[in-house]
CSV table of C-alpha atoms in Angstrom, one decimal:
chain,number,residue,atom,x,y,z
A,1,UNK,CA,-2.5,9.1,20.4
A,2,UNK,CA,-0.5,5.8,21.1
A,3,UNK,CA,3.0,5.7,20.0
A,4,UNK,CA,5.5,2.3,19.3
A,5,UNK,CA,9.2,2.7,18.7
A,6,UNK,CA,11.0,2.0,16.1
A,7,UNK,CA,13.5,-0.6,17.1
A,8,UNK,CA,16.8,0.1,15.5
A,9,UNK,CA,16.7,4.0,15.9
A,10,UNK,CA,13.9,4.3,19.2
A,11,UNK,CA,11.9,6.8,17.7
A,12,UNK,CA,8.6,7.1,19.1
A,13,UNK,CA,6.0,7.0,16.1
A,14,UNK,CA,2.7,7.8,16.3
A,15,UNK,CA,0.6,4.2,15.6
A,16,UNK,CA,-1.6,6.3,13.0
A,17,UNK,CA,0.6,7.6,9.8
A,18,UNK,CA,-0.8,10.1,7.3
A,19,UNK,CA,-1.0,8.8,4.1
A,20,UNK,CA,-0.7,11.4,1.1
A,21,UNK,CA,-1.7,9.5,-1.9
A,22,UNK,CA,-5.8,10.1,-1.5
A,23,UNK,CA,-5.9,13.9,-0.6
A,24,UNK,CA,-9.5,16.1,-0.9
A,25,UNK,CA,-9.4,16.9,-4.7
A,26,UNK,CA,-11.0,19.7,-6.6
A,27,UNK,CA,-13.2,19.1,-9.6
A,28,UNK,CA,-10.0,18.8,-11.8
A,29,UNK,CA,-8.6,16.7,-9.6
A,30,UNK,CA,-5.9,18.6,-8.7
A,31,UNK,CA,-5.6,18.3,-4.6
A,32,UNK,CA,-7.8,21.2,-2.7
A,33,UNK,CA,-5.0,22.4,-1.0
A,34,UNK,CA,-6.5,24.7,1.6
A,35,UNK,CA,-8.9,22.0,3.0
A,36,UNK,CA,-6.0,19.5,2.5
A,37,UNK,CA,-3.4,21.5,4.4
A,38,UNK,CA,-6.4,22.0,7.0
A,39,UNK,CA,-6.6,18.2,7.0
A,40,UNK,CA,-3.0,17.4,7.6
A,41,UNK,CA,-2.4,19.9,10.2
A,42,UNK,CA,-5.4,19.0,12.6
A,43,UNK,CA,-4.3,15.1,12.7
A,44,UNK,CA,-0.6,16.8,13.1
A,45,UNK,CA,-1.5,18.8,15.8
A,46,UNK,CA,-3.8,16.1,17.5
A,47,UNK,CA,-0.3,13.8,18.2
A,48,UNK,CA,0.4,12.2,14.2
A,49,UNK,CA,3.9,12.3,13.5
A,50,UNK,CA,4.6,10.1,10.3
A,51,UNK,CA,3.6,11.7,6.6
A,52,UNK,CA,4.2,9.4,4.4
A,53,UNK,CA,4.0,10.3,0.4
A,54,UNK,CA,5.9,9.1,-3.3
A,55,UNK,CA,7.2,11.1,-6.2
A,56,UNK,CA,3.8,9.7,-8.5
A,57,UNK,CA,1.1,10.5,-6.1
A,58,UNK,CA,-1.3,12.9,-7.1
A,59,UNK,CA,0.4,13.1,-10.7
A,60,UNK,CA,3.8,14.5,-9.0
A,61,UNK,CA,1.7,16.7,-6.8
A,62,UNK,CA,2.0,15.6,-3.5
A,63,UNK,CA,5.2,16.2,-2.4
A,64,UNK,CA,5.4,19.7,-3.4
A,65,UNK,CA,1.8,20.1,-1.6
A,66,UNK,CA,3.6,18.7,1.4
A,67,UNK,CA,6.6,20.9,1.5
A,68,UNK,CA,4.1,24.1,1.3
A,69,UNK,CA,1.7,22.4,4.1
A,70,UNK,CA,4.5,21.2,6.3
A,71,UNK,CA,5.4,24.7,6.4
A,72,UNK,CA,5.0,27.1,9.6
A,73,UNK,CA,7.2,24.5,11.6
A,74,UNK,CA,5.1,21.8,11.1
A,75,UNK,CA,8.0,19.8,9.1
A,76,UNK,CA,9.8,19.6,12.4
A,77,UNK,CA,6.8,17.8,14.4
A,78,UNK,CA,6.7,15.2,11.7
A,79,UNK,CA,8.9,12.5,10.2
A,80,UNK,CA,8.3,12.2,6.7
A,81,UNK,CA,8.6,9.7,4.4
A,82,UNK,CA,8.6,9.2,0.7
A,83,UNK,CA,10.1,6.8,-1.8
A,84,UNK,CA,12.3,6.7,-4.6
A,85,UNK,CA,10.8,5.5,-7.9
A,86,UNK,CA,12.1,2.2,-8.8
A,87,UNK,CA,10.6,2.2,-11.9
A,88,UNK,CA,12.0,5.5,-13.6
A,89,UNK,CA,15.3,4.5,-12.4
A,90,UNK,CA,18.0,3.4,-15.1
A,91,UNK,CA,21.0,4.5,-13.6
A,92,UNK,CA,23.2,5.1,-10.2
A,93,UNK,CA,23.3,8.8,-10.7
A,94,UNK,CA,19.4,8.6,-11.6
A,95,UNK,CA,18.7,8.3,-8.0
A,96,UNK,CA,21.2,10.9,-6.7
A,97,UNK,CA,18.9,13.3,-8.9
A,98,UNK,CA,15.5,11.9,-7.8
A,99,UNK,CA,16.5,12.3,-4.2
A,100,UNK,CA,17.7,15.8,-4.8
A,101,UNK,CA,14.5,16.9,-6.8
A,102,UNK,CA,12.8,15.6,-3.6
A,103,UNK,CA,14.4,17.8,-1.2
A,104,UNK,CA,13.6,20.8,-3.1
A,105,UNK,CA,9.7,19.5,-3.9
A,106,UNK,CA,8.9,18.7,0.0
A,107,UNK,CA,11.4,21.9,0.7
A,108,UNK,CA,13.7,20.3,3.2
A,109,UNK,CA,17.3,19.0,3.7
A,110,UNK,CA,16.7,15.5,4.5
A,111,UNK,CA,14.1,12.8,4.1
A,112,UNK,CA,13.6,10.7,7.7
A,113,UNK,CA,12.5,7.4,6.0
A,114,UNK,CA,13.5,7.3,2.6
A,115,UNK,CA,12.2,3.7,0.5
A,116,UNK,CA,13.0,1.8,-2.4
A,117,UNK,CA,9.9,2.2,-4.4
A,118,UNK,CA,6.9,-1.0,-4.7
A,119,UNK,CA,10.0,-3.4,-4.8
A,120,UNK,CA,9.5,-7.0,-6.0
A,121,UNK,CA,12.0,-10.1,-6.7
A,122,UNK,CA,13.3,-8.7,-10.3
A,123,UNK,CA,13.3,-4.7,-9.4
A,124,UNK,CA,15.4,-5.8,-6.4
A,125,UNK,CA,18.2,-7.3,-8.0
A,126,UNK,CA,17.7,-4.4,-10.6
A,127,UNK,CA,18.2,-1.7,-8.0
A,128,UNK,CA,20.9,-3.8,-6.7
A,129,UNK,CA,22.4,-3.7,-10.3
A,130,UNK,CA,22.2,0.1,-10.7
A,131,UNK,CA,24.0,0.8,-7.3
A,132,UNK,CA,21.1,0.9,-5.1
A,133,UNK,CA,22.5,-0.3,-1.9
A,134,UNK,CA,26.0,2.2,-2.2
A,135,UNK,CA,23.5,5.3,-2.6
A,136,UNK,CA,21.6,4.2,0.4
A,137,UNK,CA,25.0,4.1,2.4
A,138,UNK,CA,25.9,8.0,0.6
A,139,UNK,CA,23.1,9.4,1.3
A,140,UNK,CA,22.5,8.4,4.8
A,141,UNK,CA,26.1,9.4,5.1
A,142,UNK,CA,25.5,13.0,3.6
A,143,UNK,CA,22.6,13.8,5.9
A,144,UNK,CA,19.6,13.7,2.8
A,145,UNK,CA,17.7,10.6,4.3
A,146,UNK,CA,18.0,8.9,8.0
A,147,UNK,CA,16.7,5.9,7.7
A,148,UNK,CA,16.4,3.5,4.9
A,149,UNK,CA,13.8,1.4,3.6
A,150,UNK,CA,11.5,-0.3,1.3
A,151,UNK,CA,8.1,-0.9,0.2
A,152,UNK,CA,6.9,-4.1,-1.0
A,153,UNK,CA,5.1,-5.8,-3.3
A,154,UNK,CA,6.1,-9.0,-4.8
A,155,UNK,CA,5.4,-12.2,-4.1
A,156,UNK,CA,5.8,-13.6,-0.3
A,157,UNK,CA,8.8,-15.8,-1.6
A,158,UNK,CA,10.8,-12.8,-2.2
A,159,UNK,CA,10.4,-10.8,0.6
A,160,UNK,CA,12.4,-12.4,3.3
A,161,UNK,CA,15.4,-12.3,0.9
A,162,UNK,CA,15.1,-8.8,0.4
A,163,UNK,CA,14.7,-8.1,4.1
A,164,UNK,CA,18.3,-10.4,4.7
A,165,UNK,CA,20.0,-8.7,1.3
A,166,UNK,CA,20.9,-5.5,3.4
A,167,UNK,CA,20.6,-3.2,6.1
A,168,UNK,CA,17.7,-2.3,6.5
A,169,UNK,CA,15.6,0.2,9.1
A,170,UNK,CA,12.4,-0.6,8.4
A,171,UNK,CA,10.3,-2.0,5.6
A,172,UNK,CA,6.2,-1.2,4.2
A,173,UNK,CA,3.9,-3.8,3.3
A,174,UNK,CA,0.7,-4.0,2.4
A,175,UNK,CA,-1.7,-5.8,4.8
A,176,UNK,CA,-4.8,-6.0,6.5
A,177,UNK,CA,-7.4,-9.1,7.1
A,178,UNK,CA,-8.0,-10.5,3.9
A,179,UNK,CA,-4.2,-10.1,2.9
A,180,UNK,CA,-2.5,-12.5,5.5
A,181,UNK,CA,-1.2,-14.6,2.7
A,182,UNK,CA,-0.9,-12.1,-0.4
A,183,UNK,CA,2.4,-10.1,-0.6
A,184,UNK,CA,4.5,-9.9,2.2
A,185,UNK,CA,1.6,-11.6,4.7
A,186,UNK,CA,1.5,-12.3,8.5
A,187,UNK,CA,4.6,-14.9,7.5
A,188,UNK,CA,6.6,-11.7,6.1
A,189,UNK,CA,5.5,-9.2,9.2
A,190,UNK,CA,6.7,-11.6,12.0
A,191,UNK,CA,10.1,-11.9,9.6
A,192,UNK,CA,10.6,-8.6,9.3
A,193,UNK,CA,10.5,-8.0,12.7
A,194,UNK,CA,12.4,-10.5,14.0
A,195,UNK,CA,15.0,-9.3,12.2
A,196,UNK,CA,14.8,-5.8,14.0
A,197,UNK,CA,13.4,-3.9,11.1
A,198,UNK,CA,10.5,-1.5,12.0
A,199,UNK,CA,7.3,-2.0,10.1
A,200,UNK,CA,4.6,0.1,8.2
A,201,UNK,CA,1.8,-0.8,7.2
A,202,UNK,CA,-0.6,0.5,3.9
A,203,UNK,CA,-3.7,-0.4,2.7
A,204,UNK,CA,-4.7,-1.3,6.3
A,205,UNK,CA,-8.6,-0.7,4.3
A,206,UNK,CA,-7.9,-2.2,0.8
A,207,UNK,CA,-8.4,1.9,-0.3
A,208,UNK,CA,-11.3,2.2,1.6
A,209,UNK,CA,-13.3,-0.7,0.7
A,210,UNK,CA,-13.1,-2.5,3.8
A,211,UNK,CA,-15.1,0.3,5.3
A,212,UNK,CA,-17.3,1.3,3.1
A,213,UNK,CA,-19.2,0.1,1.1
A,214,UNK,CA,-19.4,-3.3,3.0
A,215,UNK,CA,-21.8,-6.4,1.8
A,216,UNK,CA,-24.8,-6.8,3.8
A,217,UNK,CA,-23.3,-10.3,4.4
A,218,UNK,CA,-20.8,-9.1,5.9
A,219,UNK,CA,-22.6,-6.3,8.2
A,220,UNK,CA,-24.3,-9.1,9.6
A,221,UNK,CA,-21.7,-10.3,11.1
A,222,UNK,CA,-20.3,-7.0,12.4
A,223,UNK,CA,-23.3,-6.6,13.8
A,224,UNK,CA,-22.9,-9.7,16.0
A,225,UNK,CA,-20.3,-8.3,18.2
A,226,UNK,CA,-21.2,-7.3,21.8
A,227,UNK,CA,-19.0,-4.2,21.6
A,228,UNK,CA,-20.0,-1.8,18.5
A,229,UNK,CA,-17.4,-0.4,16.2
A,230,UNK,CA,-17.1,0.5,12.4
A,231,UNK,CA,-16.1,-2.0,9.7
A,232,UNK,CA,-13.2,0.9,10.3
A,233,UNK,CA,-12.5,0.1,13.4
A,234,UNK,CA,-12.3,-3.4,13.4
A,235,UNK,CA,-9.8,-3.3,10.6
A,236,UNK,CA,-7.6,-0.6,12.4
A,237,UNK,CA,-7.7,-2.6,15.8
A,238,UNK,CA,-7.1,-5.7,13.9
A,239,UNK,CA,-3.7,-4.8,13.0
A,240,UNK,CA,-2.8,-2.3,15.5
A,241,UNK,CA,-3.5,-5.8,17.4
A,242,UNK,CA,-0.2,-6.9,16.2
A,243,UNK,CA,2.8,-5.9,18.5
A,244,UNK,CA,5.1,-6.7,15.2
A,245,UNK,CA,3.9,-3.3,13.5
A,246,UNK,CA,4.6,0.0,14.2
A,247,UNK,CA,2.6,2.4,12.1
A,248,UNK,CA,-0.6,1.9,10.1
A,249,UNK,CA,-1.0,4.6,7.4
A,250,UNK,CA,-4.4,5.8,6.1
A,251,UNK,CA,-5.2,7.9,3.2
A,252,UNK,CA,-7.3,10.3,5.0
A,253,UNK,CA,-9.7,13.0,3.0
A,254,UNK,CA,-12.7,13.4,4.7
A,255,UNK,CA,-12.9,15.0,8.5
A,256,UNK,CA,-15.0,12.7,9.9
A,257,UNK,CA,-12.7,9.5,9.2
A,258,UNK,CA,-9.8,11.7,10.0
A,259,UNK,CA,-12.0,12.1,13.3
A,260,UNK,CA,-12.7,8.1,14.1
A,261,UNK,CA,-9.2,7.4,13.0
A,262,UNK,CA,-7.9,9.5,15.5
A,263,UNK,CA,-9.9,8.0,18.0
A,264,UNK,CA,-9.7,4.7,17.3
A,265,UNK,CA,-5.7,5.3,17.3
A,266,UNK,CA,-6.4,6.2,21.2
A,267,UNK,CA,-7.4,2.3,21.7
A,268,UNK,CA,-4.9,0.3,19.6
A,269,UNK,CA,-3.2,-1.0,22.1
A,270,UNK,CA,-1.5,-4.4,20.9
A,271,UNK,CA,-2.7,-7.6,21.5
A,272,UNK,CA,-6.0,-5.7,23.3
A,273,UNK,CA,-8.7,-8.3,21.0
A,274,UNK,CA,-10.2,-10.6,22.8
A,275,UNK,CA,-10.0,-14.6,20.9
A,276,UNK,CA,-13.6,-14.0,20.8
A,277,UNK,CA,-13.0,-10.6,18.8
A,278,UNK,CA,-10.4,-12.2,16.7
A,279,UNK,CA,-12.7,-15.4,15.7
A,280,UNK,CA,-15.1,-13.0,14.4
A,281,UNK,CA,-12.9,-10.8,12.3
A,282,UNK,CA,-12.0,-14.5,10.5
A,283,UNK,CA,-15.9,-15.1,10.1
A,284,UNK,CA,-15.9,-11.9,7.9
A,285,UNK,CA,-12.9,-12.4,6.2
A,286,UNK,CA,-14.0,-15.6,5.3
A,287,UNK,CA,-17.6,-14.3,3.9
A,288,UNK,CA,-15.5,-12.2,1.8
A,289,UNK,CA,-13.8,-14.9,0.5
A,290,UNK,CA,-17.4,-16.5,-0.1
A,291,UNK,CA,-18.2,-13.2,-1.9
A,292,UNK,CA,-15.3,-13.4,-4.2
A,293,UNK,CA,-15.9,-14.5,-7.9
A,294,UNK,CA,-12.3,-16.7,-8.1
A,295,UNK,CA,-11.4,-18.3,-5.0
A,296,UNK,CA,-7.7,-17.8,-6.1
A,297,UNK,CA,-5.2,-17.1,-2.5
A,298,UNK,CA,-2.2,-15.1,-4.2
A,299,UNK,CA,0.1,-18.5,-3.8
A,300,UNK,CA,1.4,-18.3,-7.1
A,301,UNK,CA,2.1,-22.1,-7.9
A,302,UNK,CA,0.1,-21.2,-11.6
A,303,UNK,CA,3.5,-18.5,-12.1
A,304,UNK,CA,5.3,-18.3,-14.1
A,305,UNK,CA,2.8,-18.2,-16.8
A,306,UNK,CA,4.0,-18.8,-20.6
A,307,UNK,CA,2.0,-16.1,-22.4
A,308,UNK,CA,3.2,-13.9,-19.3
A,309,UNK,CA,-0.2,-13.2,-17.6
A,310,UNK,CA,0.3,-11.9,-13.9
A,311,UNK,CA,-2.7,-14.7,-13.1
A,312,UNK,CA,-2.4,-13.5,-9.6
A,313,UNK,CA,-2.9,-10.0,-10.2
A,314,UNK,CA,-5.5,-10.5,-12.8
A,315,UNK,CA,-7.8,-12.2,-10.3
A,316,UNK,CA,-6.9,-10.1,-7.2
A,317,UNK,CA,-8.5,-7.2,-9.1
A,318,UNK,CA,-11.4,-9.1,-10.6
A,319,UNK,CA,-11.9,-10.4,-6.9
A,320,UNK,CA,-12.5,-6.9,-5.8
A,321,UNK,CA,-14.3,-5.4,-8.5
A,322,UNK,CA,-17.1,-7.6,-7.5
A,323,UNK,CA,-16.5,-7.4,-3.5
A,324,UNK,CA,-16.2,-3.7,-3.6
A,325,UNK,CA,-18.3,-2.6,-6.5
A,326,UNK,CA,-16.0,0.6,-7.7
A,327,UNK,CA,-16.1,-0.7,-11.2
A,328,UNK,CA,-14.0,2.5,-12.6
A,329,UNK,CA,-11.0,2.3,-9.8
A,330,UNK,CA,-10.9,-1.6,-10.4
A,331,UNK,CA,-10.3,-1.1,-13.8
A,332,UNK,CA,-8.0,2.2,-13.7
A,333,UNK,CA,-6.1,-0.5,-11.0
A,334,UNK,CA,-6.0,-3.3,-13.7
A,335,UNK,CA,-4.6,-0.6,-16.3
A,336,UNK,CA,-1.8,0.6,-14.1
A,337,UNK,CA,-1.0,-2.5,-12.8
A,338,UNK,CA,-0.6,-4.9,-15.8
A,339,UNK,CA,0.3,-2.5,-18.3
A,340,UNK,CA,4.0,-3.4,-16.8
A,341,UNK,CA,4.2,0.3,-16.1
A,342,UNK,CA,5.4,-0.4,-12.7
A,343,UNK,CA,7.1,-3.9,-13.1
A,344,UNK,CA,10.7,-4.7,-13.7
A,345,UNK,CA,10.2,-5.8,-16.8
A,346,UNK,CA,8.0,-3.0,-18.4
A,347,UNK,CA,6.2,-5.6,-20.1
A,348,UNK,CA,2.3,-5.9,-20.2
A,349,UNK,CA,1.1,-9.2,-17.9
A,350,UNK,CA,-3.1,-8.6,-19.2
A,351,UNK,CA,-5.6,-11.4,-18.9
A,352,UNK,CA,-5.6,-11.3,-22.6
A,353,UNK,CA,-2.3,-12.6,-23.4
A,354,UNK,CA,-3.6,-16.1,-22.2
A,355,UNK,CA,-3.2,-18.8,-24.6
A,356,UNK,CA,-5.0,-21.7,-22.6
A,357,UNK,CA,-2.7,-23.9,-22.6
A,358,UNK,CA,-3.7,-25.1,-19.5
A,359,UNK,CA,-0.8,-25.4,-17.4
A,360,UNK,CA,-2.1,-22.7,-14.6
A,361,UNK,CA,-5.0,-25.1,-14.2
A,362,UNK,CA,-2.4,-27.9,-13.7
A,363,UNK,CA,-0.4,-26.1,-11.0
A,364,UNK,CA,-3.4,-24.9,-8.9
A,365,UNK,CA,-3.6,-26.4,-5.8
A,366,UNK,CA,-7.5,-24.8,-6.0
A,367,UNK,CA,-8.1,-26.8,-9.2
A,368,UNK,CA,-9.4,-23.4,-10.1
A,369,UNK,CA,-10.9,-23.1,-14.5
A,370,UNK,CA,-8.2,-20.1,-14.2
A,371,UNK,CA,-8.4,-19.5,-18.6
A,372,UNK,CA,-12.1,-19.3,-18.0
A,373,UNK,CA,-11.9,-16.7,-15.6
A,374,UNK,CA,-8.9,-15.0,-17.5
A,375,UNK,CA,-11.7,-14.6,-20.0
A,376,UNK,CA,-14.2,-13.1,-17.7
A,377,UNK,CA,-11.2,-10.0,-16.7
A,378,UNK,CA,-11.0,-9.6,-20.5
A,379,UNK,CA,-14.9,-9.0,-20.6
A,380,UNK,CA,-15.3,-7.2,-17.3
A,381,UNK,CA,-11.9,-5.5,-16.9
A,382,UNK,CA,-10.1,-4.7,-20.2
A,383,UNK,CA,-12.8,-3.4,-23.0
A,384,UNK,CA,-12.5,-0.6,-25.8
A,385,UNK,CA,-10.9,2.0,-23.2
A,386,UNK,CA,-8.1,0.0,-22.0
A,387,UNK,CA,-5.3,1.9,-24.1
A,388,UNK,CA,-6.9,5.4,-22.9
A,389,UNK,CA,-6.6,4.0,-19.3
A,390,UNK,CA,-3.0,2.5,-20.0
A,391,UNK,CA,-2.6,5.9,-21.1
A,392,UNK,CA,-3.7,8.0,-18.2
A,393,UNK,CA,-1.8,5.3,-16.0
A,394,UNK,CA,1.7,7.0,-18.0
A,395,UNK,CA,1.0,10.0,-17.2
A,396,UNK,CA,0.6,9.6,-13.8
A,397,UNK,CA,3.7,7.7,-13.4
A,398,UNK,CA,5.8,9.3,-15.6
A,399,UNK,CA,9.1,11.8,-14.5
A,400,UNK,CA,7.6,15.7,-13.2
């Protein structure tokens, strides 16, 4: 296992981070805690040292699986991080409780990287409104979190004003080769950093579908490379590949990726791909972009819209319904994310609010038909079951 420091606090991380939002489930759904706690311990005991989890993953389950798992002093191996949920947050002393009631779920006294839950432009200066930044500076003072962050994702204008608005130790974005412009991006990494905050990284696989399945387009091209490795791998060292970042998490369930993960972490050195290597990871994510039904880039010059569409999100989750083909977690992702569940505003942003008045179309430097597509995430992404799925989506993020 490779380790990078942290820079403001020099703790040695391991580059792979255990991501607790995808554990082995049962039937029911509910995690399957013996081969889960199985799981967690192996990668533990085989050099990880960074658990990362939230209050909604799991339906509230995961942090209370962690505090039994990280029992038998495998809490003290670890730092461990979870988040504090922006979104369910309406007042200064609502955080003091949420923190609390996360020390007795994960069964410990003190939270080593503690976030500011998914934040974007408007939940910032929310949180900022509650009290956000004096409870950081309490409870780092009290001993209940060390270090204190946030995870991201709004729109790449935001993000460097966030990372200037206050002290921060580290921050967690979402990136991987086809996001180098969406969210935070390469432009937000290199800020961060430069500014001394460590940085962790999620979705380093898109959920998985950067791995598997992958278009035989795009095999093709794997295929072309004189050293052999996984779709997996080449993602991983991709961004490991990057001295700015310190720890990659992956939502690990199955042994065998566990497994290559764990190896692969062995090799990700930074700045260890050759230009040849690199060339060829833009070849696929270029063919993805091919493969995409909207050729939209996340730039956001069609926001804001009138009606109040999120016309970014709308096609990022169209875009991978039909890269990815998981047709049930696309739309249970449309659901939760434009249902406003998780926004600042609590206010639903769904393709079918669009009134065409065209002004999107205007302001896209793509000259994309964006109403016409709008109208093909109504057909393919919203349907009878939408309210059922908005539905579910409550439940999941709704207070334990």
């Amino acid at each position: 296992m490779l380790y990078r420091k942290m820079p403001k606090n020099g703790d040695k991380l391991s580059i792979l981070g255990f991501g607790a939002m995808r554990l082995p489930v049962r039937e029911d759904r509910s995690i399957d805690e013996p081969r889960a706690t199985k799981q967690l311990r192996y990668a533990i005991d085989r050099g990880v040292n960074y658990v990362d989890t939230a209050w909604p993953y799991h339906m509230g389950a995961s942090e209370p699986f962690l505090g039994r798992a990280l029992a038998d002093g495998y809490r003290e191996k670890v730092r461990l991080a979870t988040k504090l949920p922006t979104w369910m947050v309406n007042s200064r002393e609502d955080m003091d409780r949420f923190l609390n009631a996360q020390l007795e779920r994960l069964d410990t006294d003190h939270i080593d990287y503690y976030m500011v839950h998914g934040l974007t432009g408007g939940s910032w200066d929310k949180m900022k409104g509650f009290g956000v930044t004096e409870f950081l500076g309490s409870a780092k003072a009290d001993g209940r979190i060390i270090n204190s962050g946030f995870s991201f994702h709004g729109r790449g204008v935001d993000f460097a004003g966030i990372v200037d608005d206050y002290d921060w130790d580290f921050c967690q974005i979402q990136y991987n080769f086809l996001d180098e412009k969406n969210q935070a991006g390469t432009e937000g990494l290199e800020y961060a950093a430069s500014k001394g905050l460590g940085v962790i990284v999620m979705e380093p696989l898109r959920g998985g579908n950067l791995a598997d399945p992958v278009p035989a387009e795009v095999q093709e091209i794997w295929d072309e490379a004189p050293v052999k490795r996984s779709p997996a791998e080449w993602a991983l060292r991709w961004i490991w590949n990057r001295p700015e970042v310190t720890v990659v998490l992956s939502g690990m369930n199955e042994e065998s990726h566990i497994e290559e993960n764990l190896r692969i972490a062995d090799e990700g050195e930074p700045q260890s791909l050759t230009v040849t290597e690199l060339q060829l990871v833009g070849r696929v994510e270029r063919k993805y972009r091919e493969i995409m039904k909207a050729g939209c880039t996340g730039c956001r010059y069609c926001m804001p819209c009138p009606a109040s569409v999120d016309i970014p999100g709308c096609l990022e989750i169209y875009n991978n319904l039909y890269m990815f083909r998981k047709e049930m977690e696309s739309k249970m992702m449309y659901a939760t994310r434009l249902a406003g569940i998780v926004s600042a505003d609590d206010e639903p942003h769904f393709a079918s609010q669009c009134i065409k008045c065209g002004k999107c179309v205007d302001a896209c430097p793509q000259h994309l038909p964006i109403p016409d597509f709008l109208e093909e995430v109504v057909r393919d992404l919203e349907g009878a079951d939408l309210r059922a799925r908005v539905e579910t989506a409550k439940r999941m993020f709704v207070r334990k």
